[in-house]
XYZ file of C-alpha atoms in Angstrom:
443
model
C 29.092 107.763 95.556
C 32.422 106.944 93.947
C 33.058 108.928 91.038
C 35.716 106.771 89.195
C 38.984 108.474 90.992
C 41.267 105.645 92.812
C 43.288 105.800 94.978
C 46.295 108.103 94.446
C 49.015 107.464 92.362
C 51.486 108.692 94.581
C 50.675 105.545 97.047
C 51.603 103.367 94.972
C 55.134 105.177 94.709
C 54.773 103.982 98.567
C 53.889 100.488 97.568
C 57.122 100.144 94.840
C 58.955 101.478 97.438
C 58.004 98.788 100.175
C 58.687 95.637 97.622
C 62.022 97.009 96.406
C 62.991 96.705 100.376
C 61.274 93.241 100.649
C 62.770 91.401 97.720
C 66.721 92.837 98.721
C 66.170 92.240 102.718
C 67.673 88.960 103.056
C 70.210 89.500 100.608
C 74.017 90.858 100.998
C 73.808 94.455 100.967
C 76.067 96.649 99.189
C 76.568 99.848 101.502
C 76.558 99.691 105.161
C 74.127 100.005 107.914
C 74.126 104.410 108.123
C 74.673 105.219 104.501
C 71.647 102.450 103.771
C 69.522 103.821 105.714
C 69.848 107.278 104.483
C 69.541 105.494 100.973
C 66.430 104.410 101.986
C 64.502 107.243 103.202
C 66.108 109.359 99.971
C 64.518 107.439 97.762
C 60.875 106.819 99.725
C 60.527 110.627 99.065
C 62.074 110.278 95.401
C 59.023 107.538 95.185
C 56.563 110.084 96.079
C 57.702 113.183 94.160
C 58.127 111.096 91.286
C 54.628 109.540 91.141
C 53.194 112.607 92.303
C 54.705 114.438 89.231
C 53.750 111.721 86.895
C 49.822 112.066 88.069
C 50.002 115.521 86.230
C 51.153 113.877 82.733
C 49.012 113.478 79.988
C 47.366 109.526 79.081
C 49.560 109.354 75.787
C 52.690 109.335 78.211
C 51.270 106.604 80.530
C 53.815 104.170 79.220
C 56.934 106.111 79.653
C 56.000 106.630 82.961
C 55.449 102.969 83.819
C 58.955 102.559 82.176
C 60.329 105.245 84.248
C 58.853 104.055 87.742
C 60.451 99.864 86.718
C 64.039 102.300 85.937
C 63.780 103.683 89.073
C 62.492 100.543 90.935
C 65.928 99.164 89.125
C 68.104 101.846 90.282
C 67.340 101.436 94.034
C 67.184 97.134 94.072
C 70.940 97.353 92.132
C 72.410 99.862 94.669
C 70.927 98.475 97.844
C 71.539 94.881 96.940
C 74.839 93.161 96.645
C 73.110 91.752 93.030
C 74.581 91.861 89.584
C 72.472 94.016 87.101
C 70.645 90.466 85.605
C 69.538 89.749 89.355
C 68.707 93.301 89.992
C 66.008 93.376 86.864
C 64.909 89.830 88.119
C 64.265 91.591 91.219
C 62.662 94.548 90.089
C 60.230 92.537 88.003
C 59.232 90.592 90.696
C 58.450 93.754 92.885
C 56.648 95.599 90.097
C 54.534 92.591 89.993
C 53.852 92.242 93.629
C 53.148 96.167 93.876
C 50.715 95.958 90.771
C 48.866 93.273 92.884
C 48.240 95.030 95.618
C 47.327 98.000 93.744
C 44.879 96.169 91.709
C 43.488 94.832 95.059
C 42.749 98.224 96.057
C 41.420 99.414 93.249
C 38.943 96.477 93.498
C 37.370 96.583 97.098
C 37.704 100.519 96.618
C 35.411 100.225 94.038
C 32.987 97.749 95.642
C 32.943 99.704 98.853
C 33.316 103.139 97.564
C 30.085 102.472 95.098
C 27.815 102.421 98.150
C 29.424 104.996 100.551
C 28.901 108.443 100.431
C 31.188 111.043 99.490
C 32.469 111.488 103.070
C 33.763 108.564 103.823
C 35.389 108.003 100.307
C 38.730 109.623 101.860
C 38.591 107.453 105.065
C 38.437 104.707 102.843
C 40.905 105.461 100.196
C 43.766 106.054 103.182
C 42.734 103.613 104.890
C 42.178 100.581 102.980
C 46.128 101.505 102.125
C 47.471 101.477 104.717
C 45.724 97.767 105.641
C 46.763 96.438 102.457
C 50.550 97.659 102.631
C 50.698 96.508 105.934
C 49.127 93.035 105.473
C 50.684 92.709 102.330
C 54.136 93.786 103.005
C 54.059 91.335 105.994
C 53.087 88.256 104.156
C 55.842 88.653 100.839
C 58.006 89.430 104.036
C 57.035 86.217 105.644
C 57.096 85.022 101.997
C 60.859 85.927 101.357
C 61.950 84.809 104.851
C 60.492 81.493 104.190
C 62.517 81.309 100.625
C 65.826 82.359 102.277
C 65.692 79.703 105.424
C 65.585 77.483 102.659
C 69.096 78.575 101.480
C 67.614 80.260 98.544
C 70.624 82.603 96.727
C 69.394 84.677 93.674
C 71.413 82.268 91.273
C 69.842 83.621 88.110
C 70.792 83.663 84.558
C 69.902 85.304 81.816
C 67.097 83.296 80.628
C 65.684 83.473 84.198
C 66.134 86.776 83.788
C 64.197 87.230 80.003
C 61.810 84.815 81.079
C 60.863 87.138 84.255
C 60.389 89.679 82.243
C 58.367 88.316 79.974
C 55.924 87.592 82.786
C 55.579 91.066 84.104
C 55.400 92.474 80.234
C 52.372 89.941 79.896
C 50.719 90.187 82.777
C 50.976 94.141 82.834
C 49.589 94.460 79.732
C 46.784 91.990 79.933
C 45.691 93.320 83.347
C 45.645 96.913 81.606
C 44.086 95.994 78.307
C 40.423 97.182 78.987
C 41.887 100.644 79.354
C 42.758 100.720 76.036
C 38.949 100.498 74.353
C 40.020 96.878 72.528
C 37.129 94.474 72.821
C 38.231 91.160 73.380
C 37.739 87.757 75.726
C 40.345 89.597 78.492
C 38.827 93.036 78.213
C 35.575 94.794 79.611
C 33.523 98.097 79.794
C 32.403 97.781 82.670
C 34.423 99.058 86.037
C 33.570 96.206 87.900
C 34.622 93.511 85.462
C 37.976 95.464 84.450
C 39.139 95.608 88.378
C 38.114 92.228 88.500
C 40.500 91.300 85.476
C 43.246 93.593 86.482
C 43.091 91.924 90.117
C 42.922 87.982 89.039
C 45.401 88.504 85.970
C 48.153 90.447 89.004
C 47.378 87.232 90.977
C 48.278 84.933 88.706
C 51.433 86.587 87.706
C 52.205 86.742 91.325
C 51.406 83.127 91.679
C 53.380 82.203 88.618
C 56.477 84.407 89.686
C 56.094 82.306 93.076
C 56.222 79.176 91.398
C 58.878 80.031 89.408
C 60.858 80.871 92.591
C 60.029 77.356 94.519
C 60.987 75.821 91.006
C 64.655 77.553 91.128
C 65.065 76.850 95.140
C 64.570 73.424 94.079
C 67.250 73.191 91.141
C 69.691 74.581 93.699
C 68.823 72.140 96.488
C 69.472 69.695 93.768
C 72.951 70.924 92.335
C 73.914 71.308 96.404
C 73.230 67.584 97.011
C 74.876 66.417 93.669
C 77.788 68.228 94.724
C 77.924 67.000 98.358
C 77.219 63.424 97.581
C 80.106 63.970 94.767
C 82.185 65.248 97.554
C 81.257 61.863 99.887
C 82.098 59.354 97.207
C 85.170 61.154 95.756
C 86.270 60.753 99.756
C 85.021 57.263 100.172
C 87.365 56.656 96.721
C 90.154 57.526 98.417
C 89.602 56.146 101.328
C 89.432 52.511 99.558
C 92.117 53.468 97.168
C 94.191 54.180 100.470
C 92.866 51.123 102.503
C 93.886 48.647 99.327
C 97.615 50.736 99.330
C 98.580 49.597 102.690
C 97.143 46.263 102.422
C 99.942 46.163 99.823
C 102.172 47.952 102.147
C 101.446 45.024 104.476
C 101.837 41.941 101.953
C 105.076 44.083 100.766
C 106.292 43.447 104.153
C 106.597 39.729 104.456
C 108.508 39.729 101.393
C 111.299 42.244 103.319
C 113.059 38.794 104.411
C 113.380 37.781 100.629
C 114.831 41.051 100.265
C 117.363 40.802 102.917
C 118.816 37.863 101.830
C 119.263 39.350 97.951
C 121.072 42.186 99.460
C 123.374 39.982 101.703
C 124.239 37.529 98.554
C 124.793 40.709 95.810
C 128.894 41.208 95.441
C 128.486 44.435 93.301
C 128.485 47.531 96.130
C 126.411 50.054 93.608
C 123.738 47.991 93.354
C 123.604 46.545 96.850
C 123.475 50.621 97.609
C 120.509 50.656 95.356
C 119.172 47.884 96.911
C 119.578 49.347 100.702
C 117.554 52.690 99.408
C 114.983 50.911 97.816
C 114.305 48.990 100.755
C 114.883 52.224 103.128
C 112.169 53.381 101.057
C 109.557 51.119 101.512
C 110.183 50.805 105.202
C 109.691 54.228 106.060
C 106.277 53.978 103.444
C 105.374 51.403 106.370
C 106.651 53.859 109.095
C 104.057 55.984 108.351
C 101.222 53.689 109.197
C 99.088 54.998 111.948
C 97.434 53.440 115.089
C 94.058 55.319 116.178
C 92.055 52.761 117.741
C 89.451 52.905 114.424
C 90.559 51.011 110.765
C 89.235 53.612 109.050
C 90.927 56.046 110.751
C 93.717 54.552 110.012
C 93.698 54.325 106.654
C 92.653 58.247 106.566
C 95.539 59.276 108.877
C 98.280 56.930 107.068
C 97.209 58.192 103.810
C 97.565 62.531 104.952
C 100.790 61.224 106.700
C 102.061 60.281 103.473
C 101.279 63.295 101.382
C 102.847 65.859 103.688
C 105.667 63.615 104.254
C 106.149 63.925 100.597
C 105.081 68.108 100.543
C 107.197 68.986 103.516
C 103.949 69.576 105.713
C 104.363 69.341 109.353
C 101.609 67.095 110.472
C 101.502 66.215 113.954
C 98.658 64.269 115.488
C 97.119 62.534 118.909
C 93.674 60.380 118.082
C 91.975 58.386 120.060
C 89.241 57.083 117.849
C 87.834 54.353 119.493
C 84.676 56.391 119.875
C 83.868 57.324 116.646
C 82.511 54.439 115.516
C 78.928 55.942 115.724
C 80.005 57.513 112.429
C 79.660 55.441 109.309
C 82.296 55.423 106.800
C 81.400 57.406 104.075
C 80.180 59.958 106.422
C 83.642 60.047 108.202
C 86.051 60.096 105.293
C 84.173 62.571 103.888
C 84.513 64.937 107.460
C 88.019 63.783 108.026
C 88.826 64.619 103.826
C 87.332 68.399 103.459
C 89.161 69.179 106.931
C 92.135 67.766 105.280
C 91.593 69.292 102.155
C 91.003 72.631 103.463
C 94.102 72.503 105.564
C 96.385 71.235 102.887
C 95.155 74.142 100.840
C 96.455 76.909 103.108
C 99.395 75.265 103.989
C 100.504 74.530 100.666
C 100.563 78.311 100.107
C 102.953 79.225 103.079
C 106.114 79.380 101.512
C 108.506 79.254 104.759
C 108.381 75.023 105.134
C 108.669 75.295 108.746
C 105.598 77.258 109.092
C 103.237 74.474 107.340
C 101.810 73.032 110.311
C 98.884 70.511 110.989
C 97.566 69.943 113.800
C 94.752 67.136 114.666
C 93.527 66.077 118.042
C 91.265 63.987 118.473
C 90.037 62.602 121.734
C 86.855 61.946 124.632
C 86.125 64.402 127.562
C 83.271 62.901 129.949
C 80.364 62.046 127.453
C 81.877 64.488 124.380
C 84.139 63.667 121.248
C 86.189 66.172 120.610
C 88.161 66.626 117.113
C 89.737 69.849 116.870
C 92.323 71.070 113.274
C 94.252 73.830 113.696
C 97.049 74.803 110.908
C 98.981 77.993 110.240
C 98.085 80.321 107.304
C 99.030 83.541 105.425
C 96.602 84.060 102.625
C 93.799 86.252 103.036
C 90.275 84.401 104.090
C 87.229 84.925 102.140
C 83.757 85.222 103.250
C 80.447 85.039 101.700
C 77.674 86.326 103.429
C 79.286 85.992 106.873
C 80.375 82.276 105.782
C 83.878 81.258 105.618
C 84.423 80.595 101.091
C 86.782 78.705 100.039
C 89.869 80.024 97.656
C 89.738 76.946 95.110
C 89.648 77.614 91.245
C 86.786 75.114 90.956
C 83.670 77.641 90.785
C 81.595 74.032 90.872
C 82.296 73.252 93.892
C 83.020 76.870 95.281
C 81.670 76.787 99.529
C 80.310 73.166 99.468
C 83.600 71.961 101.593
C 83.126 73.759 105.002
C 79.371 72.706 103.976
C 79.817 69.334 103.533
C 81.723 69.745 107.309
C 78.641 71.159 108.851
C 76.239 68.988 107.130
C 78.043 65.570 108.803
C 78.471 67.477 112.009
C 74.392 68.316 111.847
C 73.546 65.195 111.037
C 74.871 63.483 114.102
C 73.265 66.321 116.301
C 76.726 67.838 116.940
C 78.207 71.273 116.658
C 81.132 73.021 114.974
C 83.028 76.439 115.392
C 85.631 77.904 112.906
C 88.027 80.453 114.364
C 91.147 82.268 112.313
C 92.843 84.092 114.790
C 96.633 85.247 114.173
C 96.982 83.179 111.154
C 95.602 79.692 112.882
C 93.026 78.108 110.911
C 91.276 76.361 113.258
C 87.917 74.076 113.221
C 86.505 71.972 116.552
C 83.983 69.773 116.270
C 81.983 68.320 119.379
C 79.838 64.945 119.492
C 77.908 64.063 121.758
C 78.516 60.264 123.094
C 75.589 60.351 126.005
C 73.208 60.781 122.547
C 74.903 58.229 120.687
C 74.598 55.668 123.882
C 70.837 56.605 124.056
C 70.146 56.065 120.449
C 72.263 52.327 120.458
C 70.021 51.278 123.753
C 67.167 52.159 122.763
């Protein structure tokens, strides 16, 4: 019969151990593949020594050994995960929590089963109903985890996430624990069976709660990242129809060139028919810059980047054939053609040599594929996060969501993008698909 032991303290250090992997997996990690793994191991068997020691402590020191296990559950999340120290006790909490689950859970059906085997088997089962529960448990908060992280979840947490966390796992530890303290209440019990039943159901819900809290956050950053991006498409589509309306001036300008001729012919003063002549060079090389692609809207896109590295020295050279693109809708191509822009014009601008700021834009059909490929020359350093390609602006707002807002457009018209920077060449081809685009207008 089971005579009140559970099952050893030091597998639980096994348990902490497991969760402070799971909850850091996905995320950046801050030393490298050898040294981590070394990490790792160290600190399983710092786990183990450490519980194992604590079992021999007397009850009035329960507490600071709870507080030392969450310090050292801290120490490992914060050094294995490229976190902050807020998102490494948001972290921790949430594996303490998980761990106290399953270790509740076992305590539970250890007790149910354990009360009706004999004394023989009560190893067998201790070891064994371990090992099932760290295995099926690990695997579904791994599956859990995964799940949150396909879903572009990034530990963006503050400090009210953070004291709000904690306030869970302060609660819920305490509540789940409060029978062993001999106060009779509503949440407490005498009874074995009832307490493991308490400590189990009050884990769960702080599990479920913490879970919650998680899809809740995943959500607020889905929202900010589609604020931002549709900010991004109708600051584009702005400029696009501030751009369209400036060379429909451009255009109306140019009928009145004639009237302008003849004022310059009839003025007798030679300074201001010399003001004259550069005021009307002026406006006809404005119109110079007008561009032909085969598409209106390209047009207006093209004209208006002509004009602003005409007037920042930018070498911008260009071959489009966009009479193919009109699968695209408007909003969805200024918004493309803009971030590439924008993210060009923002390493060139930084090249201080004028002849090296060079633009590049091709854009053309091979068999059933439209091709648009950027290349221009840089000389800053490139920074990545998480393997991505960040971008360098001062606007922490928006920081990323411009090569995003590229691959989102590109996605969403089943095509596919690749970014290399090779010997200072920035460059970004796109591929579309025009067999799909023919299918989808016949059918």
């Amino acid at each position: 019969m089971i005579d009140g032991s559970s099952i050893p303290k030091v597998l639980y250090g096994v348990l902490q151990w497991t969760f402070c992997i799971l909850v850091v997996f996905f995320l950046p990690q801050r030393i490298k593949s050898k040294k981590r793994l070394i990490f790792i191991i160290f600190m399983f068997f710092v786990f183990l020594i450490v519980q194992y020691s604590f079992e021999f402590l007397p009850d009035y020191l329960w507490i600071a050994t709870i507080i030392g296990i969450y310090g050292l559950m801290f120490i490992y999340v914060y050094i294995l995960g490229k976190v902050t120290w807020i998102q490494a006790i948001y972290l921790t909490s949430q594996a303490f929590v998980f761990a106290q689950f399953l270790g509740a859970l076992g305590w539970q059906i250890y007790y149910l089963f354990g009360s009706i085997l004999s004394d023989q088997f009560l190893g067998m089962l201790e070891y064994g109903l371990f090992i099932i529960l760290w295995i099926t448990g690990g695997y579904v908060f791994y599956k859990i985890y995964k799940h949150y992280h396909l879903k572009g979840y990034k530990p963006e947490i503050s400090r009210n996430n953070m004291i709000t966390i904690i306030a869970i796992m302060v609660i819920v530890f305490f509540v789940s624990n409060l029978s062993f303290s001999g106060i009779q209440s509503a949440l407490t019990s005498e009874y074995p069976h009832e307490i493991f039943y308490i400590r189990t159901l009050v884990d769960l819900c702080g599990v479920v709660v913490i879970l919650v809290l998680q899809e809740y956050q995943i959500l607020l950053y889905a929202q900010k990242e589609i604020t931002v991006l549709e900010g991004t498409f109708q600051k584009y589509y702005i400029q696009y129809q501030q751009s369209k309306d400036n060379i429909k001036l451009a255009n109306q300008r140019y009928h009145d060139i004639k009237h302008q001729l003849n004022l310059i012919r009839a003025e007798t003063n030679e300074d201001k028919k010399d003001q004259y002549l550069k005021d009307f060079e002026e406006e006809l090389r404005n119109y110079a810059l007008q561009a032909e692609t085969g598409n209106g809207v390209m047009n207006t896109i093209i004209t208006s980047q002509r004009s602003f590295c005409d007037k920042n020295q930018i070498n911008f050279t260009y071959a489009i054939d966009a009479k193919r693109i009109d699968f695209m809708n408007t909003m969805d191509m200024t918004s493309l053609f803009g971030n590439m822009f924008d993210n060009a014009m923002e390493s060139v601008l930084k090249v201080h040599d004028s002849d090296k700021r060079i633009i590049n834009l091709n854009v053309y059909t091979q068999h059933d594929l439209l091709i648009i490929h950027m290349e221009n020359y840089y000389e800053h350093e490139l920074r990545y996060d998480e393997g991505n390609l960040a971008t360098t602006k001062q606007e922490s707002t928006n920081h990323g969501y411009g090569i995003k807002s590229i691959k989102n457009i590109v996605d969403k018209y089943d095509g596919s993008v690749r970014i290399d920077t090779k010997n200072s060449w920035f460059t970004i081809t796109i591929l579309f698909s025009l067999h799909d685009e023919k299918s989808n207008q016949n059918a």
